[in-house]
mmCIF file of N, CA and C in Angstrom:
data_model
loop_
_atom_site.group_PDB
_atom_site.id
_atom_site.type_symbol
_atom_site.label_atom_id
_atom_site.label_comp_id
_atom_site.label_asym_id
_atom_site.label_seq_id
_atom_site.Cartn_x
_atom_site.Cartn_y
_atom_site.Cartn_z
ATOM 1 N N MET A 682 3.331 -4.444 -23.762
ATOM 2 C CA MET A 682 2.011 -3.862 -23.850
ATOM 3 C C MET A 682 0.942 -4.866 -23.424
ATOM 4 N N ALA A 683 1.118 -6.135 -23.761
ATOM 5 C CA ALA A 683 0.139 -7.160 -23.380
ATOM 6 C C ALA A 683 0.029 -7.275 -21.868
ATOM 7 N N ASP A 684 1.170 -7.161 -21.147
ATOM 8 C CA ASP A 684 1.136 -7.233 -19.687
ATOM 9 C C ASP A 684 0.341 -6.072 -19.100
ATOM 10 N N ALA A 685 0.507 -4.875 -19.661
ATOM 11 C CA ALA A 685 -0.233 -3.710 -19.175
ATOM 12 C C ALA A 685 -1.733 -3.908 -19.408
ATOM 13 N N THR A 686 -2.095 -4.462 -20.561
ATOM 14 C CA THR A 686 -3.503 -4.717 -20.856
ATOM 15 C C THR A 686 -4.064 -5.735 -19.890
ATOM 16 N N ARG A 687 -3.297 -6.804 -19.603
ATOM 17 C CA ARG A 687 -3.746 -7.818 -18.653
ATOM 18 C C ARG A 687 -3.925 -7.224 -17.269
ATOM 19 N N THR A 688 -2.997 -6.355 -16.863
ATOM 20 C CA THR A 688 -3.095 -5.721 -15.555
ATOM 21 C C THR A 688 -4.331 -4.828 -15.498
ATOM 22 N N ASP A 689 -4.580 -4.036 -16.556
ATOM 23 C CA ASP A 689 -5.774 -3.186 -16.599
ATOM 24 C C ASP A 689 -7.031 -4.034 -16.524
ATOM 25 N N ASP A 690 -7.049 -5.173 -17.230
ATOM 26 C CA ASP A 690 -8.199 -6.069 -17.205
ATOM 27 C C ASP A 690 -8.395 -6.645 -15.800
ATOM 28 N N LEU A 691 -7.304 -7.037 -15.147
ATOM 29 C CA LEU A 691 -7.377 -7.564 -13.783
ATOM 30 C C LEU A 691 -7.959 -6.509 -12.850
ATOM 31 N N PHE A 692 -7.477 -5.262 -12.956
ATOM 32 C CA PHE A 692 -8.014 -4.180 -12.137
ATOM 33 C C PHE A 692 -9.506 -4.026 -12.377
ATOM 34 N N ALA A 693 -9.917 -4.020 -13.643
ATOM 35 C CA ALA A 693 -11.340 -3.811 -13.972
ATOM 36 C C ALA A 693 -12.205 -4.939 -13.423
ATOM 37 N N ARG A 694 -11.793 -6.197 -13.636
ATOM 38 C CA ARG A 694 -12.570 -7.340 -13.139
ATOM 39 C C ARG A 694 -12.633 -7.335 -11.623
ATOM 40 N N ALA A 695 -11.507 -7.109 -10.993
ATOM 41 C CA ALA A 695 -11.451 -7.138 -9.531
ATOM 42 C C ALA A 695 -12.226 -5.976 -8.933
ATOM 43 N N ARG A 696 -12.073 -4.811 -9.529
ATOM 44 C CA ARG A 696 -12.771 -3.639 -9.008
ATOM 45 C C ARG A 696 -14.279 -3.864 -9.052
ATOM 46 N N SER A 697 -14.767 -4.400 -10.148
ATOM 47 C CA SER A 697 -16.202 -4.672 -10.268
ATOM 48 C C SER A 697 -16.655 -5.658 -9.206
ATOM 49 N N ALA A 698 -15.880 -6.721 -9.010
ATOM 50 C CA ALA A 698 -16.264 -7.766 -8.063
ATOM 51 C C ALA A 698 -16.170 -7.298 -6.616
ATOM 52 N N VAL A 699 -15.101 -6.611 -6.257
ATOM 53 C CA VAL A 699 -14.901 -6.217 -4.867
ATOM 54 C C VAL A 699 -15.828 -5.066 -4.474
ATOM 55 N N MET A 700 -16.306 -4.310 -5.443
ATOM 56 C CA MET A 700 -17.153 -3.166 -5.167
ATOM 57 C C MET A 700 -18.641 -3.522 -5.112
ATOM 58 N N VAL A 701 -18.992 -4.784 -5.340
ATOM 59 C CA VAL A 701 -20.395 -5.185 -5.298
ATOM 60 C C VAL A 701 -20.976 -4.848 -3.923
ATOM 61 N N GLY A 702 -22.057 -4.121 -3.919
ATOM 62 C CA GLY A 702 -22.716 -3.755 -2.670
ATOM 63 C C GLY A 702 -22.077 -2.596 -1.939
ATOM 64 N N VAL A 703 -21.020 -1.999 -2.503
ATOM 65 C CA VAL A 703 -20.361 -0.861 -1.872
ATOM 66 C C VAL A 703 -20.808 0.398 -2.593
ATOM 67 N N GLU A 704 -21.548 1.249 -1.888
ATOM 68 C CA GLU A 704 -22.038 2.479 -2.487
ATOM 69 C C GLU A 704 -20.955 3.550 -2.444
ATOM 70 N N CYS A 705 -20.689 4.161 -3.599
ATOM 71 C CA CYS A 705 -19.771 5.290 -3.611
ATOM 72 C C CYS A 705 -19.758 5.941 -4.976
ATOM 73 N N ASP A 706 -19.301 7.180 -4.992
ATOM 74 C CA ASP A 706 -19.127 7.941 -6.214
ATOM 75 C C ASP A 706 -17.839 7.446 -6.865
ATOM 76 N N ALA A 707 -17.897 7.002 -8.109
ATOM 77 C CA ALA A 707 -16.731 6.431 -8.786
ATOM 78 C C ALA A 707 -15.546 7.400 -8.807
ATOM 79 N N ALA A 708 -15.803 8.701 -8.771
ATOM 80 C CA ALA A 708 -14.718 9.678 -8.796
ATOM 81 C C ALA A 708 -13.925 9.668 -7.495
ATOM 82 N N ARG A 709 -14.438 9.060 -6.437
ATOM 83 C CA ARG A 709 -13.773 9.066 -5.138
ATOM 84 C C ARG A 709 -13.184 7.710 -4.785
ATOM 85 N N ILE A 710 -12.891 6.897 -5.775
ATOM 86 C CA ILE A 710 -12.211 5.619 -5.557
ATOM 87 C C ILE A 710 -10.751 5.806 -5.933
ATOM 88 N N HIS A 711 -9.861 5.427 -5.028
ATOM 89 C CA HIS A 711 -8.429 5.548 -5.279
ATOM 90 C C HIS A 711 -7.848 4.137 -5.436
ATOM 91 N N GLU A 712 -7.323 3.824 -6.609
ATOM 92 C CA GLU A 712 -6.692 2.521 -6.858
ATOM 93 C C GLU A 712 -5.234 2.604 -6.425
ATOM 94 N N LEU A 713 -4.845 1.726 -5.486
ATOM 95 C CA LEU A 713 -3.514 1.785 -4.891
ATOM 96 C C LEU A 713 -2.877 0.404 -4.808
ATOM 97 N N LYS A 714 -1.560 0.361 -4.955
ATOM 98 C CA LYS A 714 -0.808 -0.865 -4.713
ATOM 99 C C LYS A 714 -0.545 -0.980 -3.218
ATOM 100 N N ALA A 715 -0.427 -2.208 -2.727
ATOM 101 C CA ALA A 715 -0.097 -2.440 -1.320
ATOM 102 C C ALA A 715 0.883 -3.602 -1.227
ATOM 103 N N ASP A 716 1.940 -3.430 -0.448
ATOM 104 C CA ASP A 716 2.899 -4.513 -0.232
ATOM 105 C C ASP A 716 2.211 -5.647 0.536
ATOM 106 N N PRO A 717 2.701 -6.889 0.364
ATOM 107 C CA PRO A 717 2.030 -8.056 0.950
ATOM 108 C C PRO A 717 1.821 -8.010 2.468
ATOM 109 N N THR A 718 2.825 -7.641 3.255
ATOM 110 C CA THR A 718 2.666 -7.675 4.710
ATOM 111 C C THR A 718 1.639 -6.655 5.197
ATOM 112 N N PRO A 719 1.751 -5.375 4.808
ATOM 113 C CA PRO A 719 0.722 -4.442 5.269
ATOM 114 C C PRO A 719 -0.659 -4.765 4.716
ATOM 115 N N PHE A 720 -0.724 -5.319 3.504
ATOM 116 C CA PHE A 720 -2.018 -5.700 2.939
ATOM 117 C C PHE A 720 -2.663 -6.780 3.806
ATOM 118 N N SER A 721 -1.898 -7.815 4.146
ATOM 119 C CA SER A 721 -2.423 -8.900 4.993
ATOM 120 C C SER A 721 -2.855 -8.385 6.348
ATOM 121 N N ASP A 722 -2.059 -7.483 6.928
ATOM 122 C CA ASP A 722 -2.399 -6.914 8.233
ATOM 123 C C ASP A 722 -3.695 -6.112 8.161
ATOM 124 N N LEU A 723 -3.897 -5.391 7.073
ATOM 125 C CA LEU A 723 -5.119 -4.615 6.908
ATOM 126 C C LEU A 723 -6.334 -5.522 6.770
ATOM 127 N N VAL A 724 -6.229 -6.530 5.918
ATOM 128 C CA VAL A 724 -7.353 -7.445 5.679
ATOM 129 C C VAL A 724 -7.705 -8.236 6.941
ATOM 130 N N SER A 725 -6.691 -8.603 7.729
ATOM 131 C CA SER A 725 -6.939 -9.391 8.939
ATOM 132 C C SER A 725 -7.512 -8.551 10.079
ATOM 133 N N GLY A 726 -7.394 -7.227 9.978
ATOM 134 C CA GLY A 726 -7.881 -6.352 11.041
ATOM 135 C C GLY A 726 -6.810 -5.918 12.021
ATOM 136 N N ARG A 727 -5.587 -6.451 11.896
ATOM 137 C CA ARG A 727 -4.498 -6.045 12.789
ATOM 138 C C ARG A 727 -4.080 -4.602 12.542
ATOM 139 N N LYS A 728 -4.276 -4.143 11.315
ATOM 140 C CA LYS A 728 -3.894 -2.793 10.927
ATOM 141 C C LYS A 728 -5.153 -2.035 10.536
ATOM 142 N N ARG A 729 -5.279 -0.780 10.996
ATOM 143 C CA ARG A 729 -6.491 -0.001 10.725
ATOM 144 C C ARG A 729 -6.189 1.329 10.040
ATOM 145 N N ALA A 730 -4.957 1.496 9.545
ATOM 146 C CA ALA A 730 -4.587 2.766 8.928
ATOM 147 C C ALA A 730 -3.584 2.535 7.803
ATOM 148 N N GLU A 731 -3.567 3.469 6.877
ATOM 149 C CA GLU A 731 -2.642 3.463 5.754
ATOM 150 C C GLU A 731 -1.857 4.770 5.778
ATOM 151 N N VAL A 732 -0.536 4.677 5.660
ATOM 152 C CA VAL A 732 0.298 5.865 5.499
ATOM 153 C C VAL A 732 0.559 6.001 4.004
ATOM 154 N N ARG A 733 0.211 7.140 3.457
ATOM 155 C CA ARG A 733 0.312 7.365 2.010
ATOM 156 C C ARG A 733 0.818 8.770 1.723
ATOM 157 N N ARG A 734 1.309 8.951 0.485
ATOM 158 C CA ARG A 734 1.601 10.298 0.015
ATOM 159 C C ARG A 734 0.265 11.038 -0.080
ATOM 160 N N ASP A 735 0.281 12.284 0.301
ATOM 161 C CA ASP A 735 -0.945 13.080 0.260
ATOM 162 C C ASP A 735 -1.038 13.790 -1.097
ATOM 163 N N ASP A 736 -1.154 12.973 -2.149
ATOM 164 C CA ASP A 736 -1.119 13.512 -3.510
ATOM 165 C C ASP A 736 -2.409 13.271 -4.296
ATOM 166 N N ARG A 737 -3.476 12.847 -3.608
ATOM 167 C CA ARG A 737 -4.716 12.503 -4.305
ATOM 168 C C ARG A 737 -5.941 13.244 -3.782
ATOM 169 N N GLY A 738 -5.740 14.168 -2.871
ATOM 170 C CA GLY A 738 -6.881 14.901 -2.334
ATOM 171 C C GLY A 738 -7.823 14.017 -1.529
ATOM 172 N N TYR A 739 -7.265 13.113 -0.735
ATOM 173 C CA TYR A 739 -8.080 12.191 0.070
ATOM 174 C C TYR A 739 -9.069 12.949 0.942
ATOM 175 N N GLN A 740 -10.270 12.365 1.084
ATOM 176 C CA GLN A 740 -11.305 12.921 1.943
ATOM 177 C C GLN A 740 -11.959 11.787 2.721
ATOM 178 N N VAL A 741 -12.499 12.110 3.898
ATOM 179 C CA VAL A 741 -13.254 11.122 4.662
ATOM 180 C C VAL A 741 -14.416 10.653 3.780
ATOM 181 N N GLY A 742 -14.627 9.346 3.745
ATOM 182 C CA GLY A 742 -15.674 8.756 2.915
ATOM 183 C C GLY A 742 -15.156 8.196 1.604
ATOM 184 N N ASP A 743 -13.955 8.593 1.194
ATOM 185 C CA ASP A 743 -13.366 8.033 -0.020
ATOM 186 C C ASP A 743 -13.173 6.534 0.147
ATOM 187 N N LYS A 744 -13.128 5.818 -0.968
ATOM 188 C CA LYS A 744 -12.858 4.378 -0.962
ATOM 189 C C LYS A 744 -11.459 4.133 -1.507
ATOM 190 N N LEU A 745 -10.740 3.244 -0.863
ATOM 191 C CA LEU A 745 -9.428 2.812 -1.339
ATOM 192 C C LEU A 745 -9.597 1.427 -1.930
ATOM 193 N N PHE A 746 -9.221 1.255 -3.174
ATOM 194 C CA PHE A 746 -9.219 -0.054 -3.821
ATOM 195 C C PHE A 746 -7.770 -0.503 -3.818
ATOM 196 N N LEU A 747 -7.425 -1.359 -2.854
ATOM 197 C CA LEU A 747 -6.043 -1.787 -2.643
ATOM 198 C C LEU A 747 -5.785 -3.134 -3.310
ATOM 199 N N CYS A 748 -4.703 -3.199 -4.079
ATOM 200 C CA CYS A 748 -4.308 -4.432 -4.754
ATOM 201 C C CYS A 748 -2.929 -4.836 -4.245
ATOM 202 N N GLU A 749 -2.841 -6.059 -3.731
ATOM 203 C CA GLU A 749 -1.562 -6.552 -3.225
ATOM 204 C C GLU A 749 -0.581 -6.671 -4.385
ATOM 205 N N PHE A 750 0.619 -6.103 -4.201
ATOM 206 C CA PHE A 750 1.640 -6.073 -5.247
ATOM 207 C C PHE A 750 2.960 -6.534 -4.676
ATOM 208 N N ASP A 751 3.559 -7.548 -5.296
ATOM 209 C CA ASP A 751 4.860 -8.083 -4.879
ATOM 210 C C ASP A 751 5.946 -7.335 -5.644
ATOM 211 N N ARG A 752 6.698 -6.495 -4.940
ATOM 212 C CA ARG A 752 7.733 -5.681 -5.598
ATOM 213 C C ARG A 752 8.858 -6.531 -6.182
ATOM 214 N N GLU A 753 9.209 -7.613 -5.504
ATOM 215 C CA GLU A 753 10.288 -8.472 -6.030
ATOM 216 C C GLU A 753 9.889 -9.120 -7.340
ATOM 217 N N ALA A 754 8.692 -9.658 -7.397
ATOM 218 C CA ALA A 754 8.208 -10.317 -8.617
ATOM 219 C C ALA A 754 7.659 -9.309 -9.624
ATOM 220 N N GLN A 755 7.448 -8.061 -9.173
ATOM 221 C CA GLN A 755 6.832 -7.031 -10.015
ATOM 222 C C GLN A 755 5.509 -7.516 -10.597
ATOM 223 N N ALA A 756 4.668 -8.068 -9.702
ATOM 224 C CA ALA A 756 3.393 -8.630 -10.146
ATOM 225 C C ALA A 756 2.335 -8.483 -9.061
ATOM 226 N N TYR A 757 1.081 -8.377 -9.508
ATOM 227 C CA TYR A 757 -0.055 -8.384 -8.598
ATOM 228 C C TYR A 757 -0.357 -9.816 -8.200
ATOM 229 N N SER A 758 -0.724 -10.008 -6.935
ATOM 230 C CA SER A 758 -1.032 -11.352 -6.435
ATOM 231 C C SER A 758 -2.447 -11.776 -6.799
ATOM 232 N N GLY A 759 -3.319 -10.804 -7.018
ATOM 233 C CA GLY A 759 -4.725 -11.098 -7.253
ATOM 234 C C GLY A 759 -5.590 -10.815 -6.032
ATOM 235 N N ARG A 760 -4.953 -10.510 -4.882
ATOM 236 C CA ARG A 760 -5.727 -10.181 -3.674
ATOM 237 C C ARG A 760 -6.028 -8.690 -3.663
ATOM 238 N N GLN A 761 -7.311 -8.354 -3.453
ATOM 239 C CA GLN A 761 -7.726 -6.959 -3.391
ATOM 240 C C GLN A 761 -8.657 -6.743 -2.211
ATOM 241 N N CYS A 762 -8.765 -5.484 -1.825
ATOM 242 C CA CYS A 762 -9.775 -5.131 -0.840
ATOM 243 C C CYS A 762 -10.244 -3.711 -1.097
ATOM 244 N N CYS A 763 -11.434 -3.429 -0.629
ATOM 245 C CA CYS A 763 -11.991 -2.085 -0.682
ATOM 246 C C CYS A 763 -12.136 -1.616 0.758
ATOM 247 N N ALA A 764 -11.641 -0.418 1.035
ATOM 248 C CA ALA A 764 -11.728 0.155 2.378
ATOM 249 C C ALA A 764 -12.246 1.584 2.287
ATOM 250 N N ARG A 765 -12.992 1.995 3.311
ATOM 251 C CA ARG A 765 -13.516 3.362 3.376
ATOM 252 C C ARG A 765 -12.653 4.176 4.335
ATOM 253 N N VAL A 766 -12.296 5.386 3.931
ATOM 254 C CA VAL A 766 -11.521 6.293 4.777
ATOM 255 C C VAL A 766 -12.465 6.867 5.839
ATOM 256 N N THR A 767 -12.104 6.653 7.109
ATOM 257 C CA THR A 767 -12.942 7.122 8.215
ATOM 258 C C THR A 767 -12.356 8.339 8.939
ATOM 259 N N HIS A 768 -11.053 8.562 8.779
ATOM 260 C CA HIS A 768 -10.387 9.694 9.436
ATOM 261 C C HIS A 768 -9.103 9.973 8.673
ATOM 262 N N ILE A 769 -8.715 11.240 8.637
ATOM 263 C CA ILE A 769 -7.473 11.629 7.967
ATOM 264 C C ILE A 769 -6.627 12.437 8.932
ATOM 265 N N GLN A 770 -5.375 12.022 9.080
ATOM 266 C CA GLN A 770 -4.429 12.744 9.943
ATOM 267 C C GLN A 770 -3.365 13.389 9.070
ATOM 268 N N ARG A 771 -3.301 14.701 9.140
ATOM 269 C CA ARG A 771 -2.253 15.462 8.464
ATOM 270 C C ARG A 771 -1.528 16.283 9.532
ATOM 271 N N ASP A 772 -0.321 16.694 9.227
ATOM 272 C CA ASP A 772 0.462 17.522 10.142
ATOM 273 C C ASP A 772 0.786 16.758 11.432
ATOM 274 N N TYR A 773 0.729 17.396 12.582
ATOM 275 C CA TYR A 773 1.034 16.798 13.890
ATOM 276 C C TYR A 773 2.296 15.958 13.868
ATOM 277 N N GLY A 774 3.363 16.517 13.289
ATOM 278 C CA GLY A 774 4.643 15.834 13.285
ATOM 279 C C GLY A 774 4.879 14.930 12.084
ATOM 280 N N LEU A 775 3.877 14.737 11.258
ATOM 281 C CA LEU A 775 4.088 13.932 10.042
ATOM 282 C C LEU A 775 4.943 14.734 9.066
ATOM 283 N N PRO A 776 5.819 14.061 8.340
ATOM 284 C CA PRO A 776 6.588 14.766 7.308
ATOM 285 C C PRO A 776 5.644 15.383 6.271
ATOM 286 N N ASP A 777 6.052 16.506 5.711
ATOM 287 C CA ASP A 777 5.254 17.139 4.664
ATOM 288 C C ASP A 777 4.981 16.148 3.545
ATOM 289 N N GLY A 778 3.751 16.155 3.066
ATOM 290 C CA GLY A 778 3.401 15.307 1.933
ATOM 291 C C GLY A 778 2.918 13.924 2.306
ATOM 292 N N LEU A 779 2.887 13.593 3.608
ATOM 293 C CA LEU A 779 2.371 12.288 4.039
ATOM 294 C C LEU A 779 1.071 12.461 4.810
ATOM 295 N N VAL A 780 0.245 11.425 4.773
ATOM 296 C CA VAL A 780 -1.037 11.433 5.444
ATOM 297 C C VAL A 780 -1.277 10.046 6.037
ATOM 298 N N VAL A 781 -1.973 9.985 7.155
ATOM 299 C CA VAL A 781 -2.393 8.714 7.739
ATOM 300 C C VAL A 781 -3.902 8.618 7.541
ATOM 301 N N LEU A 782 -4.321 7.572 6.845
ATOM 302 C CA LEU A 782 -5.734 7.346 6.554
ATOM 303 C C LEU A 782 -6.250 6.218 7.435
ATOM 304 N N SER A 783 -7.146 6.512 8.362
ATOM 305 C CA SER A 783 -7.809 5.458 9.129
ATOM 306 C C SER A 783 -8.890 4.872 8.227
ATOM 307 N N VAL A 784 -8.998 3.527 8.228
ATOM 308 C CA VAL A 784 -9.916 2.886 7.283
ATOM 309 C C VAL A 784 -10.706 1.755 7.932
ATOM 310 N N ASP A 785 -11.858 1.471 7.321
ATOM 311 C CA ASP A 785 -12.648 0.276 7.606
ATOM 312 C C ASP A 785 -12.653 -0.552 6.330
ATOM 313 N N VAL A 786 -12.255 -1.830 6.426
ATOM 314 C CA VAL A 786 -12.298 -2.705 5.263
ATOM 315 C C VAL A 786 -13.756 -3.077 5.003
ATOM 316 N N LEU A 787 -14.205 -2.874 3.760
ATOM 317 C CA LEU A 787 -15.588 -3.147 3.380
ATOM 318 C C LEU A 787 -15.743 -4.507 2.719
ATOM 319 N N SER A 788 -14.772 -4.888 1.895
ATOM 320 C CA SER A 788 -14.852 -6.178 1.206
ATOM 321 C C SER A 788 -13.469 -6.593 0.732
ATOM 322 N N THR A 789 -13.314 -7.894 0.513
ATOM 323 C CA THR A 789 -12.049 -8.437 0.014
ATOM 324 C C THR A 789 -12.352 -9.418 -1.110
ATOM 325 N N LEU A 790 -11.329 -9.687 -1.923
ATOM 326 C CA LEU A 790 -11.483 -10.586 -3.054
ATOM 327 C C LEU A 790 -10.128 -11.144 -3.431
ATOM 328 N N ASN A 791 -10.107 -12.371 -3.900
ATOM 329 C CA ASN A 791 -8.890 -12.984 -4.417
ATOM 330 C C ASN A 791 -9.150 -13.388 -5.859
ATOM 331 N N VAL A 792 -8.583 -12.630 -6.796
ATOM 332 C CA VAL A 792 -8.748 -12.896 -8.223
ATOM 333 C C VAL A 792 -7.449 -13.492 -8.740
ATOM 334 N N VAL A 793 -7.541 -14.595 -9.457
ATOM 335 C CA VAL A 793 -6.349 -15.231 -10.010
ATOM 336 C C VAL A 793 -5.949 -14.480 -11.270
ATOM 337 N N PRO A 794 -4.718 -13.912 -11.314
ATOM 338 C CA PRO A 794 -4.272 -13.223 -12.522
ATOM 339 C C PRO A 794 -4.281 -14.163 -13.730
ATOM 340 N N ALA A 795 -4.443 -13.609 -14.924
ATOM 341 C CA ALA A 795 -4.554 -14.390 -16.157
ATOM 342 C C ALA A 795 -3.370 -15.343 -16.346
ATOM 343 N N ALA A 796 -2.154 -14.905 -16.008
ATOM 344 C CA ALA A 796 -0.975 -15.770 -16.176
ATOM 345 C C ALA A 796 -1.096 -17.016 -15.311
ATOM 346 N N GLN A 797 -1.611 -16.882 -14.093
ATOM 347 C CA GLN A 797 -1.768 -18.027 -13.209
ATOM 348 C C GLN A 797 -2.907 -18.925 -13.661
ATOM 349 N N GLU A 798 -3.951 -18.343 -14.261
ATOM 350 C CA GLU A 798 -5.050 -19.148 -14.790
ATOM 351 C C GLU A 798 -4.535 -20.107 -15.851
ATOM 352 N N GLY A 799 -3.653 -19.593 -16.731
ATOM 353 C CA GLY A 799 -3.047 -20.434 -17.776
ATOM 354 C C GLY A 799 -2.191 -21.538 -17.188
ATOM 355 N N GLU A 800 -1.434 -21.218 -16.120
ATOM 356 C CA GLU A 800 -0.599 -22.230 -15.459
ATOM 357 C C GLU A 800 -1.450 -23.329 -14.876
ATOM 358 N N ARG A 801 -2.601 -22.985 -14.288
ATOM 359 C CA ARG A 801 -3.477 -23.989 -13.699
ATOM 360 C C ARG A 801 -4.035 -24.906 -14.779
ATOM 361 N N ALA A 802 -4.393 -24.328 -15.908
ATOM 362 C CA ALA A 802 -4.967 -25.128 -17.000
ATOM 363 C C ALA A 802 -3.937 -26.086 -17.559
ATOM 364 N N ASP A 803 -2.666 -25.638 -17.602
ATOM 365 C CA ASP A 803 -1.593 -26.477 -18.156
ATOM 366 C C ASP A 803 -1.144 -27.535 -17.165
ATOM 367 N N GLY A 804 -1.201 -27.215 -15.883
ATOM 368 C CA GLY A 804 -0.616 -28.084 -14.860
ATOM 369 C C GLY A 804 -1.621 -28.927 -14.251
#
């Protein structure tokens, strides 16, 4: 339970920080995990789209709050970004239930998770 609370706190702190200066309706922010390689490609500008399950009612103008998540370690890295959906592709040969979201990255942030903060203080 403590890990879940820490993760919720990390999301809240990071979301507040990364959203500074980004205007949007809070109901249209989608918090999503992102694997390290596609996350890095998105932040660097090499990648301009996200393929996702179409289970959230995505709309043009929505904001994606992406948090880098390492599946092997089962942990968030602390890197986040906020991106705005600029175009949505459904159908046209995509499997049912998938969507391609074209995005513009609005801001990025690197927040050190609480566990790593403790390691730095000790080491």
